[in-house]
PDB file of C-alpha atoms in Angstrom:
ATOM      1  CA  MET V 230      -4.776  21.969   9.644  1.00  0.00           C
ATOM      2  CA  PRO V 231      -5.996  23.522   6.130  1.00  0.00           C
ATOM      3  CA  ILE V 232      -9.288  22.998   5.183  1.00  0.00           C
ATOM      4  CA  GLY V 233      -9.492  20.140   2.502  1.00  0.00           C
ATOM      5  CA  ASN V 234      -5.792  18.406   3.365  1.00  0.00           C
ATOM      6  CA  VAL V 235      -6.400  14.593   3.768  1.00  0.00           C
ATOM      7  CA  THR V 236      -4.625  14.122   7.015  1.00  0.00           C
ATOM      8  CA  SER V 237      -7.557  16.666   8.680  1.00  0.00           C
ATOM      9  CA  GLN V 238     -10.193  15.196   7.040  1.00  0.00           C
ATOM     10  CA  ILE V 239      -8.848  11.828   9.218  1.00  0.00           C
ATOM     11  CA  PHE V 240      -8.146  12.983  12.092  1.00  0.00           C
ATOM     12  CA  SER V 241     -12.077  14.582  11.826  1.00  0.00           C
ATOM     13  CA  ASN V 242     -12.651  10.749  12.018  1.00  0.00           C
ATOM     14  CA  ILE V 243     -11.050   9.420  14.983  1.00  0.00           C
ATOM     15  CA  TYR V 244     -11.937  12.241  16.792  1.00  0.00           C
ATOM     16  CA  LEU V 245     -15.280  11.476  15.893  1.00  0.00           C
ATOM     17  CA  ASN V 246     -15.317   8.575  16.324  1.00  0.00           C
ATOM     18  CA  GLU V 247     -16.643   8.989  19.616  1.00  0.00           C
ATOM     19  CA  PHE V 248     -19.678  11.332  18.621  1.00  0.00           C
ATOM     20  CA  ASP V 249     -20.545   8.478  15.941  1.00  0.00           C
ATOM     21  CA  TYR V 250     -21.545   5.892  18.122  1.00  0.00           C
ATOM     22  CA  PHE V 251     -23.122   8.233  20.715  1.00  0.00           C
ATOM     23  CA  ILE V 252     -25.838   9.205  17.291  1.00  0.00           C
ATOM     24  CA  LYS V 253     -25.970   4.999  16.561  1.00  0.00           C
ATOM     25  CA  HIS V 254     -25.956   3.070  19.593  1.00  0.00           C
ATOM     26  CA  GLN V 255     -26.616   5.211  22.325  1.00  0.00           C
ATOM     27  CA  LEU V 256     -29.387   7.331  21.284  1.00  0.00           C
ATOM     28  CA  LYS V 257     -30.310   4.929  18.287  1.00  0.00           C
ATOM     29  CA  VAL V 258     -30.348   7.528  16.012  1.00  0.00           C
ATOM     30  CA  LYS V 259     -30.974   5.493  12.126  1.00  0.00           C
ATOM     31  CA  HIS V 260     -31.001   8.267   9.531  1.00  0.00           C
ATOM     32  CA  TYR V 261     -27.036  10.086  10.451  1.00  0.00           C
ATOM     33  CA  PHE V 262     -24.735  11.114   8.095  1.00  0.00           C
ATOM     34  CA  ARG V 263     -21.437  12.844   8.523  1.00  0.00           C
ATOM     35  CA  TYR V 264     -18.402  13.640   6.231  1.00  0.00           C
ATOM     36  CA  ALA V 265     -15.614  14.442   8.284  1.00  0.00           C
ATOM     37  CA  ASP V 266     -17.207  17.560  10.150  1.00  0.00           C
ATOM     38  CA  ASP V 267     -20.566  17.953   8.500  1.00  0.00           C
ATOM     39  CA  PHE V 268     -23.585  16.044   9.696  1.00  0.00           C
ATOM     40  CA  ALA V 269     -27.316  15.635   9.119  1.00  0.00           C
ATOM     41  CA  ILE V 270     -30.100  13.477  10.630  1.00  0.00           C
ATOM     42  CA  ILE V 271     -33.058  13.036   9.306  1.00  0.00           C
ATOM     43  CA  TYR V 272     -36.174  12.692  10.757  1.00  0.00           C
ATOM     44  CA  GLN V 273     -39.886  13.722  10.687  1.00  0.00           C
ATOM     45  CA  ASP V 274     -40.542  14.553  13.866  1.00  0.00           C
ATOM     46  CA  ARG V 275     -39.611  18.734  14.531  1.00  0.00           C
ATOM     47  CA  GLU V 276     -40.150  17.825  19.021  1.00  0.00           C
ATOM     48  CA  TYR V 277     -37.530  15.039  18.506  1.00  0.00           C
ATOM     49  CA  LEU V 278     -34.775  16.936  16.487  1.00  0.00           C
ATOM     50  CA  GLU V 279     -34.644  19.865  18.942  1.00  0.00           C
ATOM     51  CA  ASP V 280     -34.300  17.909  21.105  1.00  0.00           C
ATOM     52  CA  LEU V 281     -31.882  15.401  20.123  1.00  0.00           C
ATOM     53  CA  THR V 282     -29.682  18.625  18.393  1.00  0.00           C
ATOM     54  CA  PHE V 283     -30.132  20.048  22.814  1.00  0.00           C
ATOM     55  CA  GLN V 284     -28.197  16.144  23.999  1.00  0.00           C
ATOM     56  CA  LEU V 285     -25.538  16.316  20.687  1.00  0.00           C
ATOM     57  CA  GLN V 286     -24.438  20.090  21.432  1.00  0.00           C
ATOM     58  CA  ASN V 287     -24.521  18.635  24.937  1.00  0.00           C
ATOM     59  CA  PHE V 288     -22.035  15.765  24.275  1.00  0.00           C
ATOM     60  CA  LEU V 289     -20.479  17.306  21.513  1.00  0.00           C
ATOM     61  CA  GLN V 290     -19.223  20.202  24.358  1.00  0.00           C
ATOM     62  CA  THR V 291     -18.328  17.821  27.376  1.00  0.00           C
ATOM     63  CA  GLU V 292     -16.574  15.105  25.935  1.00  0.00           C
ATOM     64  CA  LEU V 293     -14.894  16.539  22.975  1.00  0.00           C
ATOM     65  CA  ASP V 294     -14.876  19.536  23.947  1.00  0.00           C
ATOM     66  CA  LEU V 295     -16.726  20.814  20.884  1.00  0.00           C
ATOM     67  CA  LYS V 296     -19.838  23.012  19.814  1.00  0.00           C
ATOM     68  CA  LEU V 297     -21.781  22.935  16.979  1.00  0.00           C
ATOM     69  CA  HIS V 298     -22.168  26.486  14.241  1.00  0.00           C
ATOM     70  CA  PRO V 299     -25.261  27.932  15.500  1.00  0.00           C
ATOM     71  CA  GLN V 300     -25.602  29.654  12.251  1.00  0.00           C
ATOM     72  CA  LYS V 301     -25.564  25.928  10.885  1.00  0.00           C
ATOM     73  CA  THR V 302     -27.588  23.670  12.621  1.00  0.00           C
ATOM     74  CA  ILE V 303     -31.307  23.679  10.936  1.00  0.00           C
ATOM     75  CA  ILE V 304     -34.317  22.340  11.713  1.00  0.00           C
ATOM     76  CA  ARG V 305     -36.007  21.800   8.828  1.00  0.00           C
ATOM     77  CA  LYS V 306     -38.608  19.739   6.037  1.00  0.00           C
ATOM     78  CA  PHE V 307     -36.604  17.529   3.889  1.00  0.00           C
ATOM     79  CA  SER V 308     -39.167  18.603   1.430  1.00  0.00           C
ATOM     80  CA  GLN V 309     -37.180  22.216   1.801  1.00  0.00           C
ATOM     81  CA  GLY V 310     -33.907  19.833   0.922  1.00  0.00           C
ATOM     82  CA  ILE V 311     -31.286  19.954   2.651  1.00  0.00           C
ATOM     83  CA  ASP V 312     -27.466  22.186   2.633  1.00  0.00           C
ATOM     84  CA  PHE V 313     -24.622  18.808   2.599  1.00  0.00           C
ATOM     85  CA  LEU V 314     -21.187  19.092   0.987  1.00  0.00           C
ATOM     86  CA  GLY V 315     -22.008  21.600  -2.089  1.00  0.00           C
ATOM     87  CA  TYR V 316     -24.973  19.946  -2.390  1.00  0.00           C
ATOM     88  CA  ILE V 317     -28.935  19.991  -1.874  1.00  0.00           C
ATOM     89  CA  ILE V 318     -30.403  16.874  -1.118  1.00  0.00           C
ATOM     90  CA  LEU V 319     -33.859  16.513  -1.527  1.00  0.00           C
ATOM     91  CA  PRO V 320     -36.522  13.333  -1.276  1.00  0.00           C
ATOM     92  CA  HIS V 321     -35.661  11.869  -4.289  1.00  0.00           C
ATOM     93  CA  TYR V 322     -32.327  13.627  -6.443  1.00  0.00           C
ATOM     94  CA  LEU V 323     -29.863  16.011  -5.452  1.00  0.00           C
ATOM     95  CA  ILE V 324     -28.767  19.164  -7.375  1.00  0.00           C
ATOM     96  CA  LEU V 325     -25.854  21.206  -7.227  1.00  0.00           C
ATOM     97  CA  ARG V 326     -25.977  24.187  -4.762  1.00  0.00           C
ATOM     98  CA  THR V 327     -26.112  27.453  -6.571  1.00  0.00           C
ATOM     99  CA  LYS V 328     -23.198  28.314  -5.247  1.00  0.00           C
ATOM    100  CA  THR V 329     -21.150  24.776  -5.894  1.00  0.00           C
ATOM    101  CA  LYS V 330     -22.429  26.323  -9.397  1.00  0.00           C
ATOM    102  CA  LYS V 331     -20.944  29.787  -9.403  1.00  0.00           C
ATOM    103  CA  ARG V 332     -17.356  29.226  -7.734  1.00  0.00           C
ATOM    104  CA  MET V 333     -16.982  26.159 -10.557  1.00  0.00           C
ATOM    105  CA  PHE V 334     -17.731  28.153 -13.508  1.00  0.00           C
ATOM    106  CA  LYS V 335     -16.135  31.462 -12.111  1.00  0.00           C
ATOM    107  CA  LYS V 336     -12.837  28.402 -11.729  1.00  0.00           C
ATOM    108  CA  LEU V 337     -12.942  26.630 -14.826  1.00  0.00           C
ATOM    109  CA  ALA V 338     -13.360  30.569 -17.350  1.00  0.00           C
ATOM    110  CA  LEU V 339      -9.621  31.038 -14.274  1.00  0.00           C
ATOM    111  CA  LYS V 340      -8.707  28.446 -16.876  1.00  0.00           C
ATOM    112  CA  ARG V 341      -9.323  28.624 -19.576  1.00  0.00           C
ATOM    113  CA  ALA V 342      -8.060  32.095 -19.623  1.00  0.00           C
ATOM    114  CA  GLN V 343      -4.594  30.833 -18.089  1.00  0.00           C
ATOM    115  CA  LEU V 344      -5.373  28.236 -20.899  1.00  0.00           C
ATOM    116  CA  LEU V 345      -5.684  31.122 -23.619  1.00  0.00           C
ATOM    117  CA  LYS V 346      -2.370  33.037 -22.422  1.00  0.00           C
ATOM    118  CA  GLY V 347      -0.072  29.660 -21.549  1.00  0.00           C
ATOM    119  CA  GLU V 348      -0.048  29.174 -18.039  1.00  0.00           C
ATOM    120  CA  ILE V 349      -0.922  25.582 -18.377  1.00  0.00           C
ATOM    121  CA  SER V 350      -1.760  22.889 -20.243  1.00  0.00           C
ATOM    122  CA  GLU V 351      -4.898  21.663 -22.227  1.00  0.00           C
ATOM    123  CA  LYS V 352      -4.232  18.854 -20.946  1.00  0.00           C
ATOM    124  CA  SER V 353      -4.362  20.465 -17.104  1.00  0.00           C
ATOM    125  CA  PHE V 354      -6.899  22.437 -18.815  1.00  0.00           C
ATOM    126  CA  ASN V 355      -8.939  19.358 -19.227  1.00  0.00           C
ATOM    127  CA  GLN V 356      -7.999  17.642 -15.951  1.00  0.00           C
ATOM    128  CA  SER V 357     -10.701  20.152 -14.122  1.00  0.00           C
ATOM    129  CA  VAL V 358     -13.068  20.254 -17.014  1.00  0.00           C
ATOM    130  CA  GLN V 359     -13.586  16.106 -15.934  1.00  0.00           C
ATOM    131  CA  SER V 360     -12.990  16.803 -12.052  1.00  0.00           C
ATOM    132  CA  TYR V 361     -16.221  18.676 -12.545  1.00  0.00           C
ATOM    133  CA  LEU V 362     -18.199  16.414 -14.985  1.00  0.00           C
ATOM    134  CA  GLY V 363     -17.419  14.112 -12.326  1.00  0.00           C
ATOM    135  CA  VAL V 364     -19.337  16.823  -8.887  1.00  0.00           C
ATOM    136  CA  LEU V 365     -22.059  16.795 -11.087  1.00  0.00           C
ATOM    137  CA  ARG V 366     -22.159  12.847 -12.209  1.00  0.00           C
ATOM    138  CA  HIS V 367     -23.499  12.843  -8.434  1.00  0.00           C
ATOM    139  CA  CYS V 368     -26.697  14.830  -9.181  1.00  0.00           C
ATOM    140  CA  GLU V 369     -29.592  16.348 -11.184  1.00  0.00           C
ATOM    141  CA  GLY V 370     -27.165  18.180 -13.414  1.00  0.00           C
ATOM    142  CA  HIS V 371     -27.729  17.183 -17.296  1.00  0.00           C
ATOM    143  CA  LYS V 372     -28.025  21.336 -18.432  1.00  0.00           C
ATOM    144  CA  ILE V 373     -24.755  22.606 -16.559  1.00  0.00           C
ATOM    145  CA  LYS V 374     -22.857  19.553 -17.898  1.00  0.00           C
ATOM    146  CA  GLU V 375     -23.938  20.900 -21.483  1.00  0.00           C
ATOM    147  CA  LYS V 376     -22.890  24.313 -19.973  1.00  0.00           C
ATOM    148  CA  ILE V 377     -20.149  23.428 -18.838  1.00  0.00           C
ATOM    149  CA  LYS V 378     -19.238  20.921 -23.004  1.00  0.00           C
ATOM    150  CA  SER V 379     -20.985  24.314 -24.514  1.00  0.00           C
ATOM    151  CA  LEU V 380     -18.195  26.856 -23.435  1.00  0.00           C
ATOM    152  CA  TYR V 381     -15.193  24.646 -22.943  1.00  0.00           C
TER     153      TYR V 381
END
C-alpha cells in the first residue's frame, strides 16, 4: 500500500490490534502509544525495556510475521526526547523534528514558486500554509509560525 493511503492506516490498526492487546492486557504496559505502525513505550527502567523489546520481537515474529526495524528500535532517556510522528516529544513539551521543519519549508517554497507562475491558485497556496500552521499547533512552534507568516 502507498504510504499515506488511508486504507493502509485502517489495515494497520486492524492487523496490529492483537499487538495492542498483547502489550496492554498481557504485558500490562501502561505508557504505550501507537499510530499505524509506529509506537513508543515509556518506562523508567532500561532493563525492563530491553526485556520488553525481546518479548515484542518474539510476539511480532511468531504471531504476526513482522519484525521490528533494527535501526528504529531505540531505548533512550525520555529527557533526550522521543522522535515520534514528526515531532520530538520531551517531558513537558513537543517540538517539530528538524527534518520535518526543513521538508515543510522546502514544500512551501515550491508551492510559492507554483503560485507565482500561476500554476496553483492563491486559495490552494493558502490551504497549504494553513495545513502547516495546523501541524505547528501541536508543538512549541511559535518562531516557525512567525517565520512562515513573514515569508508568506
